[in-house]
XYZ file of C-alpha atoms in Angstrom:
620
model
C 41.351 -4.670 19.579
C 38.786 -4.475 16.759
C 40.214 -7.707 15.320
C 39.753 -9.469 18.671
C 36.146 -8.273 19.049
C 35.365 -9.326 15.480
C 36.708 -12.834 16.078
C 34.821 -13.114 19.400
C 31.533 -12.097 17.740
C 32.215 -14.544 14.894
C 32.881 -17.412 17.330
C 29.743 -16.671 19.394
C 27.590 -16.352 16.274
C 28.982 -19.623 14.925
C 28.246 -21.367 18.237
C 24.648 -20.122 18.152
C 24.278 -21.211 14.545
C 25.511 -24.687 15.495
C 23.224 -24.949 18.538
C 20.117 -24.221 16.467
C 18.319 -22.884 19.547
C 18.100 -19.344 18.166
C 16.791 -18.449 14.708
C 19.646 -17.978 12.252
C 18.376 -14.597 11.006
C 18.151 -13.298 14.597
C 21.735 -14.423 15.279
C 22.977 -12.738 12.101
C 21.205 -9.432 12.751
C 22.412 -9.426 16.394
C 26.019 -9.982 15.298
C 25.641 -7.127 12.802
C 24.291 -4.839 15.525
C 27.236 -5.612 17.823
C 29.746 -4.812 15.062
C 27.992 -1.488 14.518
C 27.711 -0.619 18.221
C 31.402 -1.382 18.838
C 32.374 0.871 15.918
C 34.088 -1.920 13.985
C 32.012 -1.052 10.922
C 30.164 2.177 10.162
C 26.480 2.533 9.297
C 27.075 2.455 5.554
C 29.091 -0.756 5.840
C 26.475 -2.297 8.152
C 23.700 -1.676 5.640
C 25.776 -2.599 2.597
C 24.665 -6.231 2.795
C 21.019 -5.332 2.204
C 21.908 -3.287 -0.887
C 24.309 -5.917 -2.165
C 23.491 -7.114 -5.681
C 23.450 -10.752 -4.513
C 20.745 -10.013 -1.923
C 18.664 -7.998 -4.403
C 19.074 -10.769 -6.945
C 17.946 -13.356 -4.374
C 14.719 -11.402 -3.781
C 14.044 -11.265 -7.516
C 14.807 -14.955 -7.908
C 12.368 -15.857 -5.146
C 9.678 -14.011 -7.107
C 10.653 -15.766 -10.361
C 10.663 -19.118 -8.567
C 7.275 -18.365 -7.011
C 5.826 -17.646 -10.455
C 7.266 -20.888 -11.817
C 5.478 -22.702 -9.017
C 2.237 -20.668 -9.232
C 1.788 -21.252 -12.959
C 2.287 -24.993 -12.622
C 5.448 -24.828 -14.745
C 7.347 -26.496 -11.896
C 4.883 -29.368 -11.953
C 5.176 -29.742 -15.726
C 8.996 -29.791 -15.682
C 9.132 -32.042 -12.627
C 6.767 -34.425 -14.404
C 9.219 -34.626 -17.325
C 12.106 -35.266 -14.921
C 10.040 -37.871 -13.107
C 9.411 -39.723 -16.365
C 13.136 -39.608 -17.034
C 14.272 -40.684 -13.574
C 11.399 -42.778 -12.226
C 10.724 -42.804 -8.500
C 14.008 -44.335 -7.363
C 15.439 -41.932 -4.804
C 19.080 -42.308 -5.901
C 18.285 -41.817 -9.598
C 16.135 -38.797 -8.714
C 18.998 -37.354 -6.686
C 21.470 -37.828 -9.539
C 19.014 -36.365 -12.069
C 18.510 -33.253 -9.915
C 22.240 -32.810 -9.311
C 23.299 -33.252 -12.933
C 20.543 -30.902 -14.143
C 21.626 -28.262 -11.620
C 25.289 -28.706 -12.550
C 24.576 -28.245 -16.246
C 22.550 -25.070 -15.690
C 25.089 -23.833 -13.114
C 27.832 -23.937 -15.749
C 26.175 -21.051 -17.598
C 24.046 -19.283 -14.976
C 24.985 -18.151 -11.468
C 24.552 -20.855 -8.848
C 22.071 -18.582 -7.057
C 19.975 -18.302 -10.207
C 20.226 -22.034 -10.834
C 18.904 -22.937 -7.394
C 16.138 -20.331 -7.497
C 14.905 -21.626 -10.861
C 15.123 -25.296 -9.868
C 13.957 -25.075 -6.245
C 10.204 -25.012 -6.993
C 10.709 -27.735 -9.619
C 12.519 -29.994 -7.147
C 9.915 -29.370 -4.406
C 7.173 -30.383 -6.854
C 9.235 -33.367 -8.021
C 9.755 -34.571 -4.436
C 6.043 -34.289 -3.665
C 5.058 -36.214 -6.792
C 7.650 -38.949 -6.208
C 6.828 -39.046 -2.463
C 10.479 -38.380 -1.571
C 11.307 -36.082 1.315
C 12.278 -32.770 -0.286
C 15.069 -32.221 2.245
C 16.936 -35.143 0.659
C 17.060 -33.327 -2.687
C 17.402 -29.631 -1.851
C 20.810 -29.611 -0.140
C 22.361 -31.696 -2.970
C 20.698 -29.255 -5.400
C 22.500 -26.315 -3.776
C 25.838 -28.141 -3.705
C 25.496 -29.326 -7.312
C 24.901 -25.779 -8.542
C 28.311 -24.823 -7.123
C 29.953 -27.865 -8.742
C 28.514 -26.822 -12.105
C 29.993 -23.360 -11.673
C 33.469 -24.876 -11.961
C 32.888 -26.000 -15.568
C 33.160 -22.600 -17.302
C 34.805 -19.225 -16.913
C 31.493 -17.490 -16.144
C 30.205 -20.211 -13.820
C 31.260 -18.441 -10.630
C 32.933 -15.068 -9.816
C 36.196 -16.565 -8.394
C 36.906 -18.042 -11.842
C 36.896 -14.572 -13.375
C 38.939 -13.185 -10.466
C 41.865 -15.592 -11.047
C 41.691 -15.041 -14.822
C 42.090 -11.308 -14.239
C 44.954 -11.928 -11.790
C 46.822 -14.046 -14.357
C 46.253 -11.472 -17.091
C 47.602 -8.634 -14.913
C 50.687 -10.746 -14.180
C 51.408 -11.081 -17.911
C 49.938 -14.534 -18.502
C 47.365 -15.510 -21.120
C 43.815 -14.924 -19.816
C 41.804 -18.072 -19.237
C 39.362 -19.156 -21.954
C 35.680 -20.015 -21.549
C 36.321 -23.763 -21.216
C 39.724 -23.589 -19.479
C 37.993 -24.760 -16.308
C 36.238 -27.733 -17.915
C 38.888 -30.441 -17.173
C 39.121 -29.551 -13.488
C 35.382 -28.857 -13.398
C 34.560 -32.341 -14.653
C 36.718 -33.892 -11.930
C 34.946 -31.685 -9.376
C 31.579 -32.705 -10.784
C 32.236 -36.457 -10.794
C 33.944 -36.582 -7.388
C 31.505 -34.123 -5.819
C 28.425 -35.919 -7.156
C 29.650 -39.250 -5.772
C 30.538 -37.765 -2.370
C 27.337 -35.728 -2.031
C 25.195 -38.727 -3.015
C 26.889 -40.955 -0.447
C 26.947 -38.508 2.444
C 23.459 -37.125 1.898
C 21.994 -40.648 1.861
C 23.931 -41.668 4.963
C 23.508 -38.545 7.029
C 20.176 -36.995 5.998
C 17.937 -39.507 7.741
C 14.153 -39.209 7.629
C 13.787 -38.960 11.385
C 16.462 -36.292 11.725
C 15.043 -33.844 9.213
C 12.174 -31.432 9.516
C 9.678 -33.678 7.798
C 7.076 -32.641 5.324
C 4.132 -32.649 7.692
C 0.841 -34.000 6.537
C -1.651 -31.218 5.996
C -4.851 -31.039 7.939
C -6.616 -29.850 4.810
C -6.720 -32.218 1.871
C -5.732 -30.971 -1.547
C -8.461 -30.138 -4.056
C -7.485 -33.197 -6.060
C -7.766 -35.477 -3.013
C -11.086 -33.917 -2.034
C -12.573 -34.366 -5.504
C -11.210 -37.884 -5.778
C -12.669 -38.841 -2.388
C -16.142 -37.859 -3.597
C -15.501 -39.623 -6.947
C -16.372 -36.418 -8.775
C -14.133 -37.296 -11.690
C -16.501 -40.127 -12.566
C -19.512 -37.808 -12.485
C -18.078 -34.727 -14.233
C -18.663 -34.020 -17.924
C -17.865 -31.154 -20.276
C -20.234 -30.007 -22.995
C -19.511 -27.454 -25.709
C -22.198 -25.064 -26.909
C -22.869 -25.206 -30.654
C -24.140 -22.325 -32.761
C -27.526 -24.064 -33.160
C -28.118 -24.722 -29.460
C -31.473 -23.522 -28.051
C -29.574 -22.557 -24.878
C -28.091 -19.485 -26.547
C -29.173 -16.094 -25.158
C -31.198 -17.684 -22.355
C -30.426 -17.654 -18.644
C -29.998 -20.920 -16.768
C -33.000 -19.959 -14.644
C -35.203 -19.856 -17.759
C -33.965 -23.256 -18.929
C -34.783 -25.173 -15.683
C -32.134 -27.758 -16.568
C -31.796 -29.298 -13.084
C -35.537 -29.919 -12.734
C -36.062 -31.195 -16.270
C -32.938 -33.292 -16.865
C -31.508 -33.838 -13.358
C -28.235 -32.353 -14.626
C -26.377 -29.632 -12.747
C -24.262 -26.959 -14.456
C -21.433 -25.786 -12.215
C -19.294 -23.453 -14.295
C -18.773 -21.973 -17.740
C -15.401 -21.517 -19.413
C -15.085 -19.116 -22.285
C -12.174 -18.197 -24.515
C -11.408 -14.500 -24.486
C -9.851 -12.365 -27.213
C -6.271 -13.276 -28.057
C -5.337 -9.713 -28.976
C -3.031 -9.435 -25.989
C -1.196 -12.709 -25.293
C -0.033 -11.493 -21.901
C -3.507 -11.631 -20.385
C -5.529 -14.748 -19.641
C -7.216 -16.360 -22.618
C -9.807 -18.465 -20.749
C -12.420 -16.951 -18.451
C -14.069 -19.107 -15.792
C -17.558 -18.096 -14.639
C -19.581 -19.596 -11.810
C -22.912 -20.884 -13.148
C -25.632 -18.843 -11.456
C -29.333 -18.317 -12.277
C -28.547 -15.311 -14.495
C -25.673 -16.935 -16.397
C -25.970 -16.984 -20.182
C -23.895 -19.188 -22.492
C -22.338 -18.278 -25.837
C -21.190 -20.223 -28.874
C -18.154 -22.462 -28.173
C -18.454 -22.037 -24.395
C -17.587 -25.162 -22.412
C -19.937 -25.971 -19.538
C -19.030 -28.287 -16.659
C -21.913 -30.490 -15.567
C -22.553 -33.398 -13.212
C -25.176 -36.088 -13.448
C -25.784 -39.647 -14.588
C -24.378 -40.428 -18.003
C -27.771 -41.196 -19.569
C -29.155 -37.875 -18.288
C -26.123 -36.055 -19.695
C -26.662 -37.657 -23.121
C -30.373 -36.739 -23.183
C -29.618 -33.147 -22.152
C -26.843 -32.946 -24.756
C -29.055 -34.264 -27.586
C -31.974 -31.947 -26.847
C -29.808 -28.825 -26.614
C -27.461 -29.729 -29.483
C -24.310 -29.831 -27.349
C -21.027 -31.613 -28.019
C -19.828 -34.005 -25.316
C -16.063 -33.471 -25.113
C -13.783 -36.472 -24.804
C -11.919 -36.890 -21.542
C -8.592 -36.088 -23.211
C -9.914 -32.961 -24.966
C -8.700 -29.994 -22.962
C -8.886 -26.246 -23.347
C -5.167 -26.013 -22.636
C -2.192 -28.267 -22.009
C -1.634 -29.800 -18.602
C -5.216 -29.929 -17.318
C -6.646 -32.890 -15.477
C -10.229 -34.120 -15.322
C -10.450 -33.517 -11.579
C -8.463 -30.299 -11.744
C -11.177 -28.896 -14.026
C -13.317 -28.427 -10.924
C -11.117 -25.588 -9.691
C -9.367 -22.547 -11.081
C -7.957 -19.300 -9.760
C -11.538 -17.907 -9.654
C -13.632 -20.958 -8.749
C -12.889 -23.734 -6.280
C -14.312 -26.523 -4.169
C -14.374 -26.941 -0.403
C -15.896 -29.141 2.252
C -18.302 -27.790 4.879
C -19.627 -29.522 7.992
C -23.162 -29.160 9.334
C -23.095 -28.636 13.152
C -25.912 -29.882 15.412
C -27.370 -26.377 15.853
C -27.454 -25.480 12.138
C -30.652 -23.995 10.716
C -30.093 -26.117 7.603
C -30.849 -29.390 9.412
C -33.860 -31.182 7.848
C -33.952 -28.739 4.947
C -34.078 -30.150 1.439
C -30.990 -29.216 -0.554
C -33.169 -27.361 -3.084
C -34.655 -25.274 -0.247
C -31.441 -24.729 1.725
C -30.596 -21.479 -0.057
C -26.921 -22.347 -0.543
C -27.022 -21.120 -4.142
C -29.170 -18.048 -3.446
C -27.604 -16.925 -0.157
C -24.010 -18.138 -0.415
C -23.756 -18.418 -4.249
C -22.276 -21.922 -4.077
C -23.444 -25.269 -5.490
C -23.644 -28.480 -3.465
C -21.820 -31.188 -5.429
C -21.996 -34.058 -2.960
C -22.865 -35.131 0.581
C -20.808 -37.391 2.806
C -22.976 -39.060 5.440
C -21.747 -41.823 7.772
C -19.039 -42.885 5.336
C -21.329 -42.920 2.299
C -21.183 -40.462 -0.585
C -24.370 -39.084 -2.148
C -23.950 -37.551 -5.609
C -27.280 -38.019 -7.385
C -30.747 -36.548 -6.873
C -29.230 -34.188 -4.289
C -31.953 -31.562 -4.530
C -34.407 -33.986 -2.875
C -31.997 -34.942 -0.056
C -32.526 -33.617 3.475
C -29.481 -32.108 5.161
C -28.691 -33.782 8.497
C -26.463 -32.933 11.457
C -22.914 -34.200 10.913
C -23.187 -34.155 7.127
C -20.154 -33.019 5.169
C -21.116 -31.088 2.034
C -18.818 -30.678 -0.914
C -19.480 -27.234 -2.394
C -18.280 -25.333 -5.444
C -18.310 -21.604 -6.067
C -16.139 -18.538 -6.434
C -13.334 -18.457 -3.888
C -14.549 -15.124 -2.511
C -17.968 -16.630 -1.799
C -16.441 -19.716 -0.176
C -14.366 -17.406 2.026
C -17.534 -15.502 2.969
C -19.229 -18.785 3.817
C -16.320 -19.540 6.175
C -17.554 -16.667 8.368
C -20.912 -18.392 8.955
C -19.777 -20.158 12.113
C -23.263 -21.026 13.435
C -24.809 -22.849 10.479
C -21.821 -24.323 8.617
C -18.141 -24.936 9.333
C -15.785 -24.658 6.361
C -12.881 -27.113 6.542
C -9.439 -25.527 6.017
C -8.482 -22.068 4.774
C -10.130 -21.245 1.411
C -8.091 -18.067 0.927
C -4.813 -19.971 1.256
C -5.995 -22.724 -1.081
C -7.141 -20.169 -3.668
C -3.736 -18.465 -3.633
C -2.086 -21.809 -4.452
C -4.253 -22.717 -7.443
C -1.909 -23.033 -10.437
C -2.426 -20.431 -13.161
C -1.783 -23.140 -15.750
C -2.613 -20.983 -18.777
C 0.292 -18.709 -17.782
C 2.865 -21.540 -17.752
C 4.100 -20.839 -21.339
C 4.589 -17.154 -20.476
C 6.493 -18.035 -17.285
C 8.666 -20.469 -19.263
C 9.418 -17.808 -21.883
C 10.382 -15.237 -19.225
C 12.608 -17.762 -17.465
C 14.374 -18.775 -20.690
C 14.924 -15.133 -21.695
C 16.326 -14.413 -18.221
C 18.787 -17.308 -18.509
C 19.849 -16.288 -22.037
C 20.385 -12.679 -20.912
C 22.504 -13.891 -17.997
C 24.587 -16.114 -20.282
C 25.341 -13.471 -22.922
C 25.923 -10.903 -20.164
C 24.415 -7.925 -22.004
C 23.361 -6.344 -18.708
C 24.300 -7.280 -15.120
C 22.700 -10.474 -13.822
C 20.821 -8.601 -11.108
C 19.101 -6.476 -13.778
C 18.066 -9.610 -15.703
C 16.531 -11.092 -12.569
C 14.689 -7.938 -11.469
C 13.224 -7.432 -14.954
C 12.136 -11.095 -15.017
C 10.488 -10.715 -11.604
C 8.618 -7.605 -12.761
C 7.451 -9.372 -15.915
C 6.153 -12.310 -13.859
C 3.832 -9.930 -12.009
C 2.901 -7.707 -14.974
C 1.956 -10.673 -17.178
C -0.159 -12.268 -14.457
C 2.094 -15.263 -13.734
C 1.665 -14.080 -10.155
C -1.798 -12.692 -9.364
C -0.608 -9.492 -7.668
C 2.220 -7.812 -5.759
C 1.021 -9.303 -2.474
C 1.586 -12.770 -3.939
C 5.043 -11.690 -5.099
C 6.005 -10.518 -1.600
C 4.787 -13.805 -0.132
C 7.147 -15.792 -2.357
C 10.220 -14.191 -0.783
C 11.884 -16.142 2.018
C 12.761 -13.179 4.205
C 14.679 -15.289 6.737
C 17.241 -16.197 4.061
C 17.415 -12.588 2.849
C 18.087 -11.248 6.358
C 20.643 -14.012 7.018
C 22.734 -13.237 3.929
C 22.249 -9.458 4.162
C 23.415 -9.397 7.797
C 26.379 -11.743 7.278
C 27.928 -9.832 4.353
C 29.087 -6.983 6.668
C 30.733 -9.665 8.862
C 33.060 -10.477 5.965
C 33.733 -6.744 5.622
C 34.716 -6.600 9.312
C 37.008 -9.629 8.980
C 38.803 -8.022 6.044
C 38.800 -4.489 7.502
C 40.370 -5.483 10.815
C 43.144 -7.470 9.130
C 41.967 -10.806 10.506
C 41.620 -12.346 7.034
C 45.085 -11.268 5.867
C 46.691 -12.395 9.133
C 45.135 -15.863 8.906
C 45.807 -16.376 5.203
C 49.410 -15.186 5.160
C 50.202 -17.110 8.328
C 48.858 -20.349 6.899
C 50.676 -19.995 3.567
C 53.996 -18.883 5.063
C 54.043 -21.684 7.623
C 53.799 -24.483 5.017
C 55.656 -22.978 2.049
C 58.898 -24.637 3.157
C 57.505 -28.147 2.744
C 57.498 -28.045 -1.047
C 55.192 -27.027 -3.945
C 52.561 -29.701 -3.289
C 52.308 -28.799 0.380
C 51.987 -25.129 -0.607
C 49.202 -26.047 -3.049
C 47.366 -27.941 -0.318
C 47.909 -25.057 2.110
C 46.512 -22.465 -0.310
C 43.527 -24.658 -1.185
C 42.509 -25.425 2.400
C 43.284 -21.915 3.655
C 40.947 -20.553 0.956
C 38.384 -23.244 1.728
C 38.537 -22.358 5.438
C 38.216 -18.602 4.923
C 35.250 -18.957 2.570
C 33.291 -20.269 5.565
C 33.303 -16.716 6.886
C 33.637 -14.355 3.922
C 32.080 -14.394 0.435
C 33.690 -16.560 -2.223
C 34.438 -13.505 -4.376
C 36.117 -11.650 -1.493
C 38.035 -14.810 -0.643
C 39.305 -15.169 -4.214
C 40.307 -11.490 -4.330
C 42.199 -11.915 -1.043
C 44.040 -15.146 -1.871
C 44.798 -14.682 -5.592
C 47.731 -12.282 -5.142
C 49.023 -14.346 -2.194
C 48.933 -17.557 -4.263
C 50.556 -15.827 -7.256
C 53.383 -14.361 -5.170
C 53.979 -17.642 -3.300
C 54.187 -19.643 -6.557
C 56.551 -17.172 -8.225
C 58.804 -17.100 -5.150
C 59.173 -20.892 -5.411
C 59.697 -20.639 -9.189
C 56.712 -22.838 -10.063
C 53.705 -22.276 -12.341
C 51.092 -20.095 -10.636
C 48.197 -21.594 -12.645
C 47.429 -24.627 -10.418
C 47.694 -22.412 -7.314
C 45.223 -19.907 -8.678
C 42.899 -22.728 -9.697
C 43.164 -23.972 -6.114
C 42.003 -20.525 -4.969
C 39.008 -20.487 -7.349
C 37.900 -24.022 -6.473
C 38.508 -23.659 -2.720
C 36.574 -20.381 -2.651
C 33.610 -21.717 -4.627
C 33.043 -25.153 -3.114
C 31.925 -24.261 0.379
C 29.287 -26.622 1.756
C 29.863 -26.735 5.511
C 27.743 -23.741 6.615
C 24.384 -22.412 5.390
C 25.395 -18.760 5.052
C 28.618 -19.298 3.095
C 26.854 -19.128 -0.289
C 23.404 -17.867 -1.351
C 22.349 -21.327 -2.692
C 22.970 -22.887 0.726
C 20.821 -20.189 2.336
C 18.127 -20.453 -0.337
C 17.349 -24.087 0.464
C 17.726 -23.877 4.250
C 14.138 -22.961 5.089
C 12.519 -24.966 2.288
C 14.409 -28.085 3.385
C 13.881 -27.368 7.102
C 17.603 -27.876 7.662
C 19.477 -27.119 10.858
C 22.990 -25.684 10.931
C 24.420 -29.097 11.878
C 22.873 -30.722 8.785
C 25.267 -28.662 6.675
C 28.195 -29.564 8.927
C 27.399 -33.293 8.852
C 26.974 -33.494 5.082
C 28.884 -30.502 3.738
C 32.059 -30.572 5.839
C 33.224 -34.103 4.912
C 32.325 -33.460 1.255
C 34.247 -30.174 1.301
C 37.336 -31.736 2.897
C 37.421 -34.901 0.755
C 36.779 -32.913 -2.425
C 39.734 -30.741 -1.433
C 41.948 -33.819 -1.149
C 40.832 -34.975 -4.613
C 41.558 -31.580 -6.157
C 44.993 -31.212 -4.529
C 45.926 -34.541 -6.141
C 44.291 -33.756 -9.509
C 45.463 -30.167 -10.099
C 49.189 -30.992 -10.586
C 48.191 -33.719 -13.066
C 46.270 -31.227 -15.227
C 48.558 -28.215 -14.663
C 52.119 -29.384 -13.854
C 53.742 -27.491 -10.958
């Protein structure tokens, strides 16, 4: 009776997944609750999914991926890939898939996708390609790469152990490479074709245009890049040890200082090396400080000559990866646009008398009025109703200004924008942590889950993520709940005997049609069962069955066990079958049927290719 209830719950859950009318995590947790209520699994088994190493590793990988994105490392790497691939969608797709396959040969497919997901999202945005067209192929390619080496995926190690216990030579590290290459070539071709045909722009959850423009777009709209200069303080400058209020620079030179950037001690490389300070009346500058100023070029030169400052070239940067417009914002200081409503007390006030700097501690960089942009002599301009002011200041002060509903209206959400400012100076640290994590996973000194958790902790401790709150926000909890709740379903299928009944029935019914038919039966039976249970559990279940069936027919068991490993690993037809599929589901805004439309034909056709290829590599 338990077997019947388990299959009924599985069918209903699958139907709800397909319909897409109920959230996938809600369906999964409801199915788990029913299994527990009906006594099919006990409490410990029901909660085992959420303590499973794969789920814990997924959480850690989300944090690592978030840090890669937050530090701008994703943008740097995606820029390199973009230079390599150009903006052609097909070449981009192939570049992403081959990169994922290569990494997936040495690192778990879950780790591969988590590392590459933020890179691919950034790549898609830069190339103006819908990210949904790249993320599903990314997940599939990571599984294809896992077939290239012994450590690429757990089923490979399962069949090696099965052969060794049966008295055969254990498989070597590259024993899987010939079959893996066939998988990779055939799979890449099939995935490219089907994803281009079936993932249409109008059928996917599109990347919606944001109501709030990016900082880059905002600065570019006001042409600030053409008006922004950087000056370095020399040891002979008369500005040293004086406050900006004492210097009266704006009144005397018509030049406005917006921020000061100062190198800090390099004693501890794990903490930021450049400090950004908002330029207020009491700000003092030190030797080698870099000040960011706006004004006409001739005014900048006069100011620079009098105060013995060095005008930095446009390509001279404090650190790699900065951009002239991006210099206007950092994790501490940003820019925003505010609107002046008709009842504002600031109407008809001169900018220099408006009190924006004194009361709100922000500078006015520009004014947009009836489609025109005012950037010079702002202190003598009168503020008018309907004006849009571009301001700069510390993010906390901009957020405070957002509460002033009566006099100004801040466009967008400053707090959200501030949390997304790349911590570019931390990119080398994030890269080092990521590389060390991958190396540790390859050499297998400690379990992969330990490598990931340590890497996630280091990302927070070293400041690659600003704080723990930011780390929690990087986790896609819908995917975590989906996988954690579906793992006990596989336990129920095995526990009630449903898995054994289905697998043995399929193999026994086709064994009489010859070795090739048996090979096809084992492959597709494994491929079918991996839709519902984990690939590792599927390999453990089918390996002894395949071994026994091959020996009973007096044929080599090697191709049959390879069929088990490949069939268990290459599951593309459902989002919850493998962690990589679940990882990209929310980011790509995929529905259940997107996986069926693209993944099912790829899975079936790849199976046909492998059934033909396996006897050619390993004679029956």
